[in-house]
Amino acid sequence: FDFRNKHRPFLLFVSLLHVHTPLITTEKFLGRSKHGLYGDNVEEMDWMVGELLHVISKKGLKNTTFIYFASDHGGALEARSGNSQLGGWNGIYKGGKGMGGWEGGIRVPGIIRWPGVVPADIAIDEPTSLMDIFPTVIQLAGGAVPQDRVIDGRSLLPLLQGAAQHSEHEFMFHYCGVFLHAVRWHQKDTGTVWKAHYTTPVFQPKDSGACFRRGICPCFGDGTTHHDPPLLFDLSQDPSEANPLPADTEPL
């Protein structure tokens, strides 16, 4: 690694091909995991991230470097080879990559390291977004976000440093392509997170949680269902989006 900017601010953006089909894995890591090719890919990605962190520490930059590790979407459920799952696993969350509204395609890990600035071993359960990276980096660099347009992201620093208890995102809009599928409302006075689904993909088979026959879920057309009134979930109590709230018994 070339650290000519060691004594000045620098931005290192690493976009890994790993844990994404076609799961290109070097020979050194093939067969390393008990979870097949996907697991091998995760092992290699873990090693690569470790190498980066090692160099940052070795160069004496550990305490002055803000590190943010994240993914841009949840696991791709339709990615399979025979009976082998190639696209990851989304735990209790419904759906996956390419689905505009379901949590399985939206909720991703967000792991942050900045010793001495961000407290260690804390978990923040507040809605944030990858859009927040832009204003966060701008603030770290001592700049200001453009004032001639609406900036959807919010700096993560107040939340990370304990200056704020709640995310500034009251509403978050979840699109599939250019089609609005769902909206999340973070009711700050109660801490409740509501989610309304206006459009959902039609799973194939019906209860599979994915669109296996199509290979990927469509954003519009005959492969989707429009909901009027929208499907409403209380994510605070039902993070797996299993029980839509009935409109006639839920006046709020």
Short mmCIF file of C-alpha atoms in Angstrom, two decimals, residues 139 154-165 168:
data_model
loop_
_atom_site.label_atom_id
_atom_site.label_comp_id
_atom_site.label_asym_id
_atom_site.label_seq_id
_atom_site.Cartn_x
_atom_site.Cartn_y
_atom_site.Cartn_z
CA GLN A 139 -17.57 16.73 8.14
CA ARG A 154 -26.94 12.85 7.71
CA SER A 155 -23.59 12.86 9.49
CA LEU A 156 -23.14 9.76 11.63
CA LEU A 157 -20.75 11.44 14.08
CA PRO A 158 -23.30 12.79 16.62
CA LEU A 159 -24.85 9.32 16.89
CA LEU A 160 -21.50 7.53 17.12
CA GLN A 161 -20.04 9.89 19.72
CA GLY A 162 -23.14 9.94 21.91
CA ALA A 163 -24.03 13.57 21.24
CA ALA A 164 -27.36 12.40 19.76
CA GLN A 165 -29.51 9.51 20.92
CA GLU A 168 -31.94 12.29 12.17
#
